[in-house]
Tab-separated table of C-alpha atoms in Angstrom:
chain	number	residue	atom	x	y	z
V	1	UNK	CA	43.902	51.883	-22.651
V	2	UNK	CA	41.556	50.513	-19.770
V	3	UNK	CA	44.261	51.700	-17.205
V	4	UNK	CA	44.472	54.793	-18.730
V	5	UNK	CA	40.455	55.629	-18.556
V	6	UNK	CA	40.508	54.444	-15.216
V	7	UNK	CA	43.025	57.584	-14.341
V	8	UNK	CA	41.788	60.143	-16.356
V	9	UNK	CA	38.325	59.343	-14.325
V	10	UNK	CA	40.285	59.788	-11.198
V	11	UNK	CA	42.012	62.805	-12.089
V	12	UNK	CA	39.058	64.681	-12.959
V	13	UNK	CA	37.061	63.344	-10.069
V	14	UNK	CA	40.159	64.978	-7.920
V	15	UNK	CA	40.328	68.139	-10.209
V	16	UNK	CA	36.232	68.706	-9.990
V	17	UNK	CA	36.652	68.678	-6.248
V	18	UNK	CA	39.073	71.203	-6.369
V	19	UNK	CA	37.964	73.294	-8.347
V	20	UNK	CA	34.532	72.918	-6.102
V	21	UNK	CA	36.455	73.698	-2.789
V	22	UNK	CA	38.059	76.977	-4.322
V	23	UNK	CA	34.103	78.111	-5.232
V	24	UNK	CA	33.096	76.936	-1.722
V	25	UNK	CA	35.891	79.153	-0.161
V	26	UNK	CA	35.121	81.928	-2.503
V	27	UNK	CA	31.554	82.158	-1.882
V	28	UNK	CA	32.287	81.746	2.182
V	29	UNK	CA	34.257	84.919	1.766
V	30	UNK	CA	31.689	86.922	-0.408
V	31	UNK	CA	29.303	86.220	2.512
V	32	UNK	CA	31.551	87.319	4.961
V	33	UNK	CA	31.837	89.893	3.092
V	34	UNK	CA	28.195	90.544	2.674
V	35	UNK	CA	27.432	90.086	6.272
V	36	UNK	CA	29.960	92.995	7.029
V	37	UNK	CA	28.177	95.007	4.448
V	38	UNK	CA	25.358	94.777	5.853
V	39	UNK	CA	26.485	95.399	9.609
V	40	UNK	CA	28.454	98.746	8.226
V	41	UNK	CA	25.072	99.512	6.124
V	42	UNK	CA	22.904	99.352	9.456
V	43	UNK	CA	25.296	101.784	11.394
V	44	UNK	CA	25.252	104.412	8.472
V	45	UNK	CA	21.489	104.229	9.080
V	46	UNK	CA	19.207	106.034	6.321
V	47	UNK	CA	21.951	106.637	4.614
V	48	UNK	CA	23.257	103.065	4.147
V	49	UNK	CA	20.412	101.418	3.391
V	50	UNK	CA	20.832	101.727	-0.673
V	51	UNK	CA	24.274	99.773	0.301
V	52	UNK	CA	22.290	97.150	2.587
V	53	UNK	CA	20.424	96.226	-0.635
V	54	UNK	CA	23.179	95.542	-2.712
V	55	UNK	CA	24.966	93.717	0.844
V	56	UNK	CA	21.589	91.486	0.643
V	57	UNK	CA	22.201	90.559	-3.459
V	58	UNK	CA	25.664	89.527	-2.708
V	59	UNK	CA	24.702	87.367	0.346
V	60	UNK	CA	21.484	85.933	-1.952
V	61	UNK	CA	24.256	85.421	-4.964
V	62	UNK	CA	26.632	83.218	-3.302
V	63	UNK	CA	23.895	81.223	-1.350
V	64	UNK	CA	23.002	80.890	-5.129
V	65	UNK	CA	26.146	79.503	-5.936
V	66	UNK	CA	26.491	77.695	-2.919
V	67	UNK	CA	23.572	75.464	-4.054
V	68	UNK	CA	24.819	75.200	-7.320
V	69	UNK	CA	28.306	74.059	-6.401
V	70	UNK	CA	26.902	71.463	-4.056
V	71	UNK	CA	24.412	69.965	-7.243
V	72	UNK	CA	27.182	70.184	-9.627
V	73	UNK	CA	29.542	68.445	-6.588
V	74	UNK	CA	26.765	65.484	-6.400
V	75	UNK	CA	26.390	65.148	-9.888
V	76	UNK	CA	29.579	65.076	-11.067
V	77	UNK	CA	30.335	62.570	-8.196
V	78	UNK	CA	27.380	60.314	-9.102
V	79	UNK	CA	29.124	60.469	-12.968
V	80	UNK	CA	32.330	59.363	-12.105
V	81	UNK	CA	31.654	56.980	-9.871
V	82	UNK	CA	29.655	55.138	-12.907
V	83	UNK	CA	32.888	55.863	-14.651
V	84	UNK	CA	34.868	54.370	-12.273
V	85	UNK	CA	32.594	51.182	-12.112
V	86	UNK	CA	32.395	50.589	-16.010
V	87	UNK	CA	36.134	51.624	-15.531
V	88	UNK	CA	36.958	48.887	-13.512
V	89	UNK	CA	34.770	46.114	-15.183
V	90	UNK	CA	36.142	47.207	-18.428
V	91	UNK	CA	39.415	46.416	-16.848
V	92	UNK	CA	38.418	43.044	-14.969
V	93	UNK	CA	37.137	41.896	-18.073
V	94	UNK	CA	40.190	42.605	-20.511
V	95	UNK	CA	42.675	40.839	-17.865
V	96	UNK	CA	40.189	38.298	-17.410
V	97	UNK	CA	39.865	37.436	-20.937
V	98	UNK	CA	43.244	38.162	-21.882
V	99	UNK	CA	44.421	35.525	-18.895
V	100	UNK	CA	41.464	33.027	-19.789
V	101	UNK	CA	43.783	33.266	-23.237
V	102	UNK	CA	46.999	33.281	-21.925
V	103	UNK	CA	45.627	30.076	-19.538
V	104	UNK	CA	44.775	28.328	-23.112
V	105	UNK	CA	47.881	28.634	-24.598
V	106	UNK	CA	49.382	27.200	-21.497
V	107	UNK	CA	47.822	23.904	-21.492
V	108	UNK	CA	47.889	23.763	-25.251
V	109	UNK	CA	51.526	24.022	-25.291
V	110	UNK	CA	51.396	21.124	-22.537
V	111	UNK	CA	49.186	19.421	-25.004
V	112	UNK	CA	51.415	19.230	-28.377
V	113	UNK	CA	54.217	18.160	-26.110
V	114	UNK	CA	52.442	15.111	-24.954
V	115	UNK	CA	51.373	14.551	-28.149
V	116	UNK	CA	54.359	13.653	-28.940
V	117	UNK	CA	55.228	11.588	-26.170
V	118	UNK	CA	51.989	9.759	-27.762
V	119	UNK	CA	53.422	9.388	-30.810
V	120	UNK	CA	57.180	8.121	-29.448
V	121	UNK	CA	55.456	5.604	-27.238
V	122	UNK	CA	54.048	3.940	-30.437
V	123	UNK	CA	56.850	3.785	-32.874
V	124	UNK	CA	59.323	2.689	-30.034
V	125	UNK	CA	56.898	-0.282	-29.471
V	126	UNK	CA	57.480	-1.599	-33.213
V	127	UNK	CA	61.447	-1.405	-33.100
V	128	UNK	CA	62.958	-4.910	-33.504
V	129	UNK	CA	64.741	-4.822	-30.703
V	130	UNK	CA	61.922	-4.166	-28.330
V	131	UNK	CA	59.728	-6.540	-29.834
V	132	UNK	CA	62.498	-9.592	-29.590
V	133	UNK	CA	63.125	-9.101	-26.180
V	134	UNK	CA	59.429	-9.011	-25.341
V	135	UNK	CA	59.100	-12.263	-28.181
V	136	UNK	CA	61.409	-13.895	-26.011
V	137	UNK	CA	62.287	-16.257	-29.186
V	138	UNK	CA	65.987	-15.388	-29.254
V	139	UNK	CA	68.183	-15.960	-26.571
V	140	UNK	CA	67.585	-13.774	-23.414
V	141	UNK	CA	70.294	-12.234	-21.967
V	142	UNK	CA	71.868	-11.115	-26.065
V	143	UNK	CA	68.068	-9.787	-26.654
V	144	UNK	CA	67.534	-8.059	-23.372
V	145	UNK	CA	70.912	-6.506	-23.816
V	146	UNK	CA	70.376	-5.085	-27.435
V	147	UNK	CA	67.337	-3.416	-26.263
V	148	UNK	CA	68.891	-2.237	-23.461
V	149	UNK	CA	71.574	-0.590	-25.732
V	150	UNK	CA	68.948	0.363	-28.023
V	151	UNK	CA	66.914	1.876	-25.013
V	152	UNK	CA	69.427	3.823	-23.620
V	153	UNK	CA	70.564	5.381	-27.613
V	154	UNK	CA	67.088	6.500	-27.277
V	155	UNK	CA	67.657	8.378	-24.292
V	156	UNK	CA	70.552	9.975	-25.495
V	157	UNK	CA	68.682	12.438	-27.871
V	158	UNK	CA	65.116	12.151	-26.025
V	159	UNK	CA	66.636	14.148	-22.926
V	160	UNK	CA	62.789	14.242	-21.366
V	161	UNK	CA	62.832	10.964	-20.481
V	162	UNK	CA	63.772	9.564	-17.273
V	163	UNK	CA	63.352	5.943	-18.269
V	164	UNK	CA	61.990	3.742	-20.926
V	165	UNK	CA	60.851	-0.122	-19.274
V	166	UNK	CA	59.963	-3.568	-21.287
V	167	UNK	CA	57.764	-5.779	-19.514
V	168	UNK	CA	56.960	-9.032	-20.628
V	169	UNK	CA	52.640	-10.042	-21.179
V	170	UNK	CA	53.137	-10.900	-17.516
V	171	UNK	CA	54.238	-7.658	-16.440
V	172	UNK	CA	57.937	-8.190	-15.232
V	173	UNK	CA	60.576	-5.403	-16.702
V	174	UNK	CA	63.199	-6.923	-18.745
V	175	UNK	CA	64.580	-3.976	-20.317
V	176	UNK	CA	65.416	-0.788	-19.310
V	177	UNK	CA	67.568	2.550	-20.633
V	178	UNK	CA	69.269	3.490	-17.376
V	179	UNK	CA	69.889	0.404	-15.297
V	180	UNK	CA	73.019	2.390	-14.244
V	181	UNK	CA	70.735	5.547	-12.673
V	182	UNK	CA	68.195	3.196	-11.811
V	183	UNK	CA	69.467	-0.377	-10.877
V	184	UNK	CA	67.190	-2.713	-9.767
V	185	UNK	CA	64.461	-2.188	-11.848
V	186	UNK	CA	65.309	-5.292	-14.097
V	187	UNK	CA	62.734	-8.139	-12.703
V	188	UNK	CA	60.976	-6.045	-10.931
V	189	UNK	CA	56.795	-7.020	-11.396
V	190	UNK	CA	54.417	-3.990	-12.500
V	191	UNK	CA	51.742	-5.907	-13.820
V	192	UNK	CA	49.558	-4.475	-11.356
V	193	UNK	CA	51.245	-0.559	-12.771
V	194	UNK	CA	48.229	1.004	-13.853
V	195	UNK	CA	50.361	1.854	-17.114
V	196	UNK	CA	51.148	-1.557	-17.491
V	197	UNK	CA	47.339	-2.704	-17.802
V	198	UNK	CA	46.147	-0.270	-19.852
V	199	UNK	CA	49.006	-0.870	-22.353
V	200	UNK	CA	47.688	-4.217	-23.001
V	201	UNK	CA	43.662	-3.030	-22.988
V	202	UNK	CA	45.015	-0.678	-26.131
V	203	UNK	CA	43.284	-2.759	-29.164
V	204	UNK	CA	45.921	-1.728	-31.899
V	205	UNK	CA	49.096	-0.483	-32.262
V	206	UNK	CA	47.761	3.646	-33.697
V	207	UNK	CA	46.714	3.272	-29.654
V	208	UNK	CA	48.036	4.518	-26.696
V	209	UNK	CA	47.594	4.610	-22.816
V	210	UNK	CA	48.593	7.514	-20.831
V	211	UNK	CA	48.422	8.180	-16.439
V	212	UNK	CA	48.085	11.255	-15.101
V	213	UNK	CA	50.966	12.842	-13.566
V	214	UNK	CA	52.337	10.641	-10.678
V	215	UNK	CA	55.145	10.078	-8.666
V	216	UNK	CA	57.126	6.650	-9.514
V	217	UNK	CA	58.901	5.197	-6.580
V	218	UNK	CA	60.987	3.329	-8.726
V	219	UNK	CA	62.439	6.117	-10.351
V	220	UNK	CA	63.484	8.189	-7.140
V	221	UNK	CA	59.979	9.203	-6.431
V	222	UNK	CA	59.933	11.327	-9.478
V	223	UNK	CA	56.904	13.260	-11.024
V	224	UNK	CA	56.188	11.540	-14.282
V	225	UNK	CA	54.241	11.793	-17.512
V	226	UNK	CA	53.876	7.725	-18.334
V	227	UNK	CA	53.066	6.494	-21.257
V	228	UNK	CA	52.407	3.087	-22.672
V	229	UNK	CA	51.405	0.644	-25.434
V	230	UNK	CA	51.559	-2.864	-26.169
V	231	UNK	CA	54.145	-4.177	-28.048
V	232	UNK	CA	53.091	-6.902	-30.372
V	233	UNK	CA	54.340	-10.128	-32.116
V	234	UNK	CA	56.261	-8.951	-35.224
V	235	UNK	CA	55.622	-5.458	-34.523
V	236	UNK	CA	52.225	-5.238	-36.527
V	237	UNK	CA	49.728	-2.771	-36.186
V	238	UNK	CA	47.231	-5.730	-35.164
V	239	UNK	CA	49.321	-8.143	-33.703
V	240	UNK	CA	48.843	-10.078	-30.307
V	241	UNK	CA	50.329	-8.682	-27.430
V	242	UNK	CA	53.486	-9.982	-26.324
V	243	UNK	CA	54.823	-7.171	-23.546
V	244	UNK	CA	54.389	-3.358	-22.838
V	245	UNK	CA	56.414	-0.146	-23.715
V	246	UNK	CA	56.346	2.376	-20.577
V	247	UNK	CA	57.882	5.566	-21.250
V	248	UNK	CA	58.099	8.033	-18.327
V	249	UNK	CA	58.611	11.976	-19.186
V	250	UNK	CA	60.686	13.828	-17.021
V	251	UNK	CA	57.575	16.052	-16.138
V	252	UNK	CA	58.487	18.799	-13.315
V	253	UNK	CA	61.200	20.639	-15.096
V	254	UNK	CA	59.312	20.377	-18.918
V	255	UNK	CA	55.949	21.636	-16.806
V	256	UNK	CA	57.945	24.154	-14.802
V	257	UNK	CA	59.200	25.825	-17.916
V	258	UNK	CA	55.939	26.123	-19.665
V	259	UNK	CA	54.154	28.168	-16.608
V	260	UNK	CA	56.750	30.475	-15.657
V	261	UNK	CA	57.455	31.233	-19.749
V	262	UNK	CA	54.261	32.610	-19.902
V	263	UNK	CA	54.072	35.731	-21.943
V	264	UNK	CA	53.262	38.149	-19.294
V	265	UNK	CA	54.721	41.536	-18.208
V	266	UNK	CA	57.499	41.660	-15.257
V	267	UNK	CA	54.701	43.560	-13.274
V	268	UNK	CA	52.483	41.245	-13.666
V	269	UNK	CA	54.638	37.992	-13.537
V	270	UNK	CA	55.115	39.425	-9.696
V	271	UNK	CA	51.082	39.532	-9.439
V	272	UNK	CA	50.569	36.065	-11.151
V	273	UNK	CA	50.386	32.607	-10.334
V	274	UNK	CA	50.412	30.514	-13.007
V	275	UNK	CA	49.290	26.839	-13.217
V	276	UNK	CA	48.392	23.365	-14.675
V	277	UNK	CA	45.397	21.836	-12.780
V	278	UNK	CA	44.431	18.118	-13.343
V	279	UNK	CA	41.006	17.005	-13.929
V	280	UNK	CA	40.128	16.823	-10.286
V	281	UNK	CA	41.752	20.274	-10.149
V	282	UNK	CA	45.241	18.964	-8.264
V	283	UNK	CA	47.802	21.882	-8.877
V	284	UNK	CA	50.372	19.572	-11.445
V	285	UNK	CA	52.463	22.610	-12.376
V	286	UNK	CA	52.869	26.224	-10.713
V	287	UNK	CA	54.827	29.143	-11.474
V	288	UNK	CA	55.463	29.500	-8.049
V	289	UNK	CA	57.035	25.634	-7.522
V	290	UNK	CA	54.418	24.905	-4.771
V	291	UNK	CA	51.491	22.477	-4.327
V	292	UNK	CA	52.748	19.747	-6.844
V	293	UNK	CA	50.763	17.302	-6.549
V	294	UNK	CA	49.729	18.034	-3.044
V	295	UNK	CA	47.510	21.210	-3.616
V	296	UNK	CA	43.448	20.471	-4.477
V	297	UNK	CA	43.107	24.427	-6.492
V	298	UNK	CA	39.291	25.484	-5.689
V	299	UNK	CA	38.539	26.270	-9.402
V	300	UNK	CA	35.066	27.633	-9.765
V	301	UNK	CA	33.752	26.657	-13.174
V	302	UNK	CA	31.447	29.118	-14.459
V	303	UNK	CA	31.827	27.966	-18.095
V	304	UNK	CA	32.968	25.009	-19.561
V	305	UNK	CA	35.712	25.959	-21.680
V	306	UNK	CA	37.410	28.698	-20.658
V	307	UNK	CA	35.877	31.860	-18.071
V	308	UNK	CA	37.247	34.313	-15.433
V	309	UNK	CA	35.890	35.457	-12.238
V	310	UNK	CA	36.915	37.860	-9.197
V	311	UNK	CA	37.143	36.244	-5.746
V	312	UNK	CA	37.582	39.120	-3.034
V	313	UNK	CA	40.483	40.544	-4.266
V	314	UNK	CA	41.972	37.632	-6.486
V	315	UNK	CA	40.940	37.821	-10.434
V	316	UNK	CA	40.809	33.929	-11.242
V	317	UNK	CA	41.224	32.811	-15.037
V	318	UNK	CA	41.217	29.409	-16.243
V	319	UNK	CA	41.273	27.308	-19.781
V	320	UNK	CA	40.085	23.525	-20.367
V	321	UNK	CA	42.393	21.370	-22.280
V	322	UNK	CA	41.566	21.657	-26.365
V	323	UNK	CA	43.914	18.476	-26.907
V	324	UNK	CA	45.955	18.337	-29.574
V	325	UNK	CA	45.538	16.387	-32.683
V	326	UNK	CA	44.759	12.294	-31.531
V	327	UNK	CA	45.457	13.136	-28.227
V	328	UNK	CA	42.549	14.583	-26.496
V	329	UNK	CA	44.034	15.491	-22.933
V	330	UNK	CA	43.267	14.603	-19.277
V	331	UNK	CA	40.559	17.266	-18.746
V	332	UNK	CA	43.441	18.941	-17.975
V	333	UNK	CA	43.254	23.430	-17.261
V	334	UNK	CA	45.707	26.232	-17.818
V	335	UNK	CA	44.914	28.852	-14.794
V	336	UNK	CA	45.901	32.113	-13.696
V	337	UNK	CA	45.503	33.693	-10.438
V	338	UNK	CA	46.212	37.166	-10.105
V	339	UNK	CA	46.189	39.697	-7.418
């Protein structure tokens, strides 16, 4: 509807001026015409001057209408060019709002998908084979290879994970899912993992501990969603720590699919760059695969939640994280730039 304002303005702004060039032509002949009037008029002497009267009304009319073609050209100008202003804000602010929306839904989707990840991290801490490994009260190597086995039939139907790890209260992995994609990881130390610390700060097990996106160079350098909690004795809700539970989601190709499944229009898909900013606005997900984690995004916040603003010839929208349920977010934004 905007777009279609917009052209009607512009088609009769160009109809107006043609329609004022055919009077302007028009009244240039008529004074021609007059002029020659009043030429023949002076050579027919007495006898033309009744004509030379009339020549002088037709030169006075289209002077006349001269004028009034130029005031109606620099009205009518003046008019649609306040048509064409409102025109274009009206459009600037429907794409702008409708992106600022479209930027919301993004990082909510992001949201109830994490959310999740939240709520795996917690009930995988409580299964009995997790917690007897991390006990260490049966023998070792049978415990560390039932969770192992139990690890990896978790991976099986949780495809988003590129690992689950065990670490003992002292922070050395003795349990993984995919020691055969990943060997080596078994003994390796992460107590100073930032996941690994702040699954044992978590006071209960209802909590949780999640890092933003990162690369792990222990699992090929990959981008990864970790999450963690600490598993504790007997599984209880309150019990004291014995280990930690880090799960790491696959997060480039889950991200990837979210910002280029946007619900936009093929036209404007090719005009739009779609992302996930972190909270120090660090592009974590693009439409266009570039900047992961290597791009700073200069985000101007002009309101707190969710705004739009133009920037030369670049319509910026963006959307703070709502969270989802008990997880509030990162401070994470949905964004669209669009040309």
């Amino acid at each position: 509807m905007q777009d279609d304002i917009l052209k009607l303005a512009f088609e009769v702004h160009r109809a107006t001026e043609e329609k004022i060039d055919v009077i302007d032509a028009l009244t240039r002949r008529t004074k021609t015409l007059a002029l020659n009037a009043r030429i023949e008029a002076a050579r027919a002497g007495q006898q033309g001057a009744a004509f030379a009267v009339v020549a002088q009304e037709m030169s006075d009319f289209a002077s006349e209408v001269a004028h009034l073609a130029t005031e109606l050209r620099s009205v009518i100008a003046s008019n649609i060019t306040q048509i064409e202003t409102a025109g274009e804000k009206m459009v600037l602010d429907f794409r702008g709002a409708r992106y600022a929306d479209l930027s919301r839904n993004v990082v909510e989707i992001i949201d109830r998908n994490l959310y999740e990840r939240s709520c795996d991290v917690r009930w995988w801490a409580t299964d009995s084979a997790v917690v007897d490994v991390a006990s260490g009260l049966t023998d070792n190597d049978a415990a560390r290879e039932r969770a192992n086995e139990r690890l990896a039939t978790i991976l099986r139907s949780y495809t988003v994970y590129l690992d689950l790890w065990v670490a003992d209260i002292n922070g050395r992995v003795i349990a993984q899912g995919r020691g055969n994609r990943y060997p080596g990881i078994i003994g390796k130390d992460v107590s100073q993992s930032l996941w690994f610390n702040k699954a044992l700060q978590t006071t209960s097990g209802d909590a949780f501990a999640v890092c933003d996106i990162a690369r792990e160079p222990l699992l090929e350098d990959a981008a990864v969603a970790t999450y963690s909690t600490a598993i504790r004795a007997g599984g209880e809700v309150l019990g004291e720590p014995i280990g930690a539970l880090g799960i790491f989601f696959d997060w480039e190709p889950q991200a990837q699919s979210v910002v280029r499944d946007v619900a936009l229009t093929e036209e404007e898909r090719r005009a739009c760059r779609v992302m996930l900013l972190n909270s120090n606005f660090q592009v974590i997900a693009s439409s266009d695969s570039k900047g992961l984690l290597t791009e700073r995004y200069p985000l101007d916040i002009i309101q707190p939640q969710r705004g739009f603003y133009r920037q030369r010839d670049k319509l910026i929208s963006y959307a703070l994280t709502p969270g989802y349920e008990t997880y509030h977010g990162l401070g994470w934004y949905g964004c669209i730039e669009s040309r």
